Tab-separated table of C-alpha atoms in Angstrom:
chain	number	residue	atom	x	y	z
A	1	GLY	CA	88.695	46.061	112.981
A	2	ARG	CA	85.128	45.756	114.076
A	3	SER	CA	82.482	48.432	113.249
A	4	MET	CA	80.139	49.792	115.553
A	5	THR	CA	75.973	49.779	114.323
A	6	PRO	CA	74.361	52.184	116.635
A	7	ILE	CA	71.482	50.412	118.390
A	8	LEU	CA	68.282	53.197	118.362
A	9	ASN	CA	66.011	51.032	120.083
A	10	LEU	CA	66.151	49.323	123.510
A	11	PHE	CA	63.842	47.113	125.426
A	12	THR	CA	64.176	46.010	128.903
A	13	GLY	CA	62.644	42.501	127.900
A	14	ILE	CA	59.607	43.461	130.744
A	15	VAL	CA	56.562	43.085	129.338
A	16	GLN	CA	54.488	46.144	130.005
A	17	GLY	CA	50.888	44.647	129.073
A	18	LYS	CA	49.021	42.525	127.070
A	19	ALA	CA	47.290	43.827	124.058
A	20	ARG	CA	44.763	41.776	121.346
A	21	VAL	CA	45.018	40.993	117.554
A	22	ARG	CA	41.847	43.032	116.037
A	23	SER	CA	42.530	41.893	112.458
A	24	VAL	CA	45.373	40.284	110.239
A	25	ASP	CA	45.584	41.070	106.688
A	26	THR	CA	47.672	38.943	104.668
A	27	LYS	CA	49.212	40.192	101.434
A	28	ASN	CA	51.267	39.041	98.240
A	29	ALA	CA	50.508	35.451	99.059
A	30	SER	CA	51.356	32.924	96.533
A	31	SER	CA	49.193	30.529	97.892
A	32	ALA	CA	46.780	29.640	100.622
A	33	ASP	CA	49.224	28.775	103.086
A	34	ALA	CA	52.160	31.467	102.498
A	35	LEU	CA	53.310	33.727	104.988
A	36	SER	CA	54.477	36.781	102.504
A	37	LEU	CA	53.494	39.795	104.376
A	38	ARG	CA	50.780	40.280	107.259
A	39	THR	CA	49.065	43.523	108.674
A	40	PHE	CA	48.313	43.122	112.289
A	41	GLU	CA	45.735	45.666	114.001
A	42	ILE	CA	46.629	45.215	117.483
A	43	GLN	CA	44.018	46.878	120.248
A	44	PHE	CA	45.579	48.396	123.209
A	45	PRO	CA	44.271	48.626	126.671
A	46	GLN	CA	43.866	52.252	126.580
A	47	GLU	CA	44.970	52.586	130.144
A	48	SER	CA	48.465	51.290	129.537
A	49	THR	CA	50.242	52.561	126.556
A	50	ASP	CA	49.728	56.492	125.763
A	51	ILE	CA	48.699	55.681	122.586
A	52	GLU	CA	48.645	58.781	121.648
A	53	THR	CA	52.323	59.629	122.314
A	54	VAL	CA	53.098	56.491	119.692
A	55	LYS	CA	54.027	57.542	116.044
A	56	VAL	CA	54.738	56.071	112.959
A	57	GLY	CA	57.778	54.867	112.860
A	58	ALA	CA	58.005	54.175	116.561
A	59	SER	CA	59.229	50.790	117.731
A	60	ILE	CA	56.970	48.406	120.096
A	61	ALA	CA	58.103	44.666	121.093
A	62	LEU	CA	54.994	42.355	120.377
A	63	ASN	CA	55.837	39.153	122.086
A	64	GLY	CA	59.320	39.972	122.074
A	65	THR	CA	59.836	41.139	118.573
A	66	CYS	CA	60.711	44.480	117.672
A	67	LEU	CA	58.165	45.746	115.379
A	68	THR	CA	57.643	49.359	113.307
A	69	VAL	CA	54.361	51.274	113.949
A	70	THR	CA	53.104	51.929	110.408
A	71	SER	CA	49.868	53.602	111.481
A	72	THR	CA	47.689	54.375	114.869
A	73	SER	CA	44.361	55.101	115.386
A	74	VAL	CA	43.953	56.890	119.136
A	75	ASP	CA	40.476	57.102	119.129
A	76	ASP	CA	40.433	53.256	118.839
A	77	SER	CA	44.026	52.370	120.774
A	78	VAL	CA	45.195	50.762	118.013
A	79	ALA	CA	48.658	50.612	116.271
A	80	THR	CA	49.446	48.896	112.774
A	81	PHE	CA	52.283	46.979	112.249
A	82	ASP	CA	53.481	45.145	108.609
A	83	VAL	CA	55.446	41.917	109.335
A	84	ILE	CA	57.523	40.413	107.072
A	85	GLU	CA	57.811	36.531	105.755
A	86	GLU	CA	60.871	36.108	107.429
A	87	THR	CA	59.957	37.518	111.110
A	88	LEU	CA	56.762	35.251	110.641
A	89	LYS	CA	58.695	32.129	110.190
A	90	ARG	CA	61.129	33.047	112.729
A	91	THR	CA	58.618	33.841	115.639
A	92	ASN	CA	55.412	33.342	116.868
A	93	LEU	CA	53.592	36.139	115.324
A	94	GLY	CA	53.080	34.004	112.680
A	95	SER	CA	50.652	31.680	114.687
A	96	LEU	CA	48.759	35.202	115.453
A	97	GLU	CA	44.767	35.338	114.517
A	98	GLU	CA	42.143	37.868	115.288
A	99	ASN	CA	41.477	37.610	118.943
A	100	SER	CA	45.040	36.263	119.942
A	101	SER	CA	46.489	37.762	122.887
A	102	VAL	CA	49.857	39.409	122.683
A	103	ASN	CA	52.491	40.883	125.036
A	104	PHE	CA	53.647	44.092	123.981
A	105	GLU	CA	56.487	46.750	125.663
A	106	ARG	CA	57.524	50.216	124.046
A	107	SER	CA	61.058	50.745	123.821
A	108	ALA	CA	62.892	52.635	126.024
A	109	ARG	CA	63.540	56.404	126.638
A	110	VAL	CA	66.034	58.403	128.005
A	111	GLY	CA	65.484	58.800	131.687
A	112	ASP	CA	62.927	55.503	131.654
A	113	GLU	CA	63.859	53.461	134.600
A	114	ILE	CA	65.503	50.049	133.261
A	115	GLY	CA	64.444	47.421	135.996
A	116	GLY	CA	65.466	44.513	133.391
A	117	HIS	CA	68.076	44.228	130.755
A	118	THR	CA	68.332	45.726	127.812
A	119	VAL	CA	67.615	43.442	124.731
A	120	SER	CA	67.131	44.643	121.234
A	121	GLY	CA	64.302	43.058	120.515
A	122	HIS	CA	65.517	41.290	117.340
A	123	VAL	CA	64.715	37.921	116.994
A	124	GLN	CA	66.711	35.217	115.236
A	125	THR	CA	65.001	32.057	116.107
A	126	THR	CA	62.376	30.291	118.164
A	127	ALA	CA	63.017	27.014	120.291
A	128	MET	CA	60.626	24.617	121.954
A	129	VAL	CA	60.499	24.172	125.556
A	130	THR	CA	60.713	20.419	126.099
A	131	LYS	CA	60.678	20.353	130.077
A	132	VAL	CA	59.654	22.101	132.671
A	133	THR	CA	60.709	21.435	136.826
A	134	THR	CA	58.696	22.818	139.434
A	135	ALA	CA	60.807	22.829	142.487
A	136	ASP	CA	59.793	22.082	146.527
A	137	ASP	CA	59.566	25.933	146.692
A	138	GLY	CA	56.896	26.232	143.689
A	139	THR	CA	59.653	28.231	141.346
A	140	VAL	CA	60.069	26.957	138.068
A	141	LYS	CA	62.991	25.826	136.131
């Protein structure tokens, strides 16, 4: 039979806010354009994250990608994330630079309202939008 892996972190897929990339540090790069490992310092808006409740090891989705907090600074409303090369290649996180804007979502907690659908935040690839159509009523298809 099929074994079930427990899902420890769920996201609703609803963006909770926008944050800013404060710094990007590339490590272990074999050449100037190699991705290797990047450490992102993300500045969250103080009014919307409760950064003091974010612990090292917590999951926060940035641009829909589940990442693990590696450090926090409550005074600056900053959390740090290490992102490996495969994630940088398969998501848009590889194109982030200092002062880039990112969408964020904290993982859902027991008792939280689930206003969207549950997603794991584990991205497998990216796709290019080739056509956007606007209907007469203004909706995008």
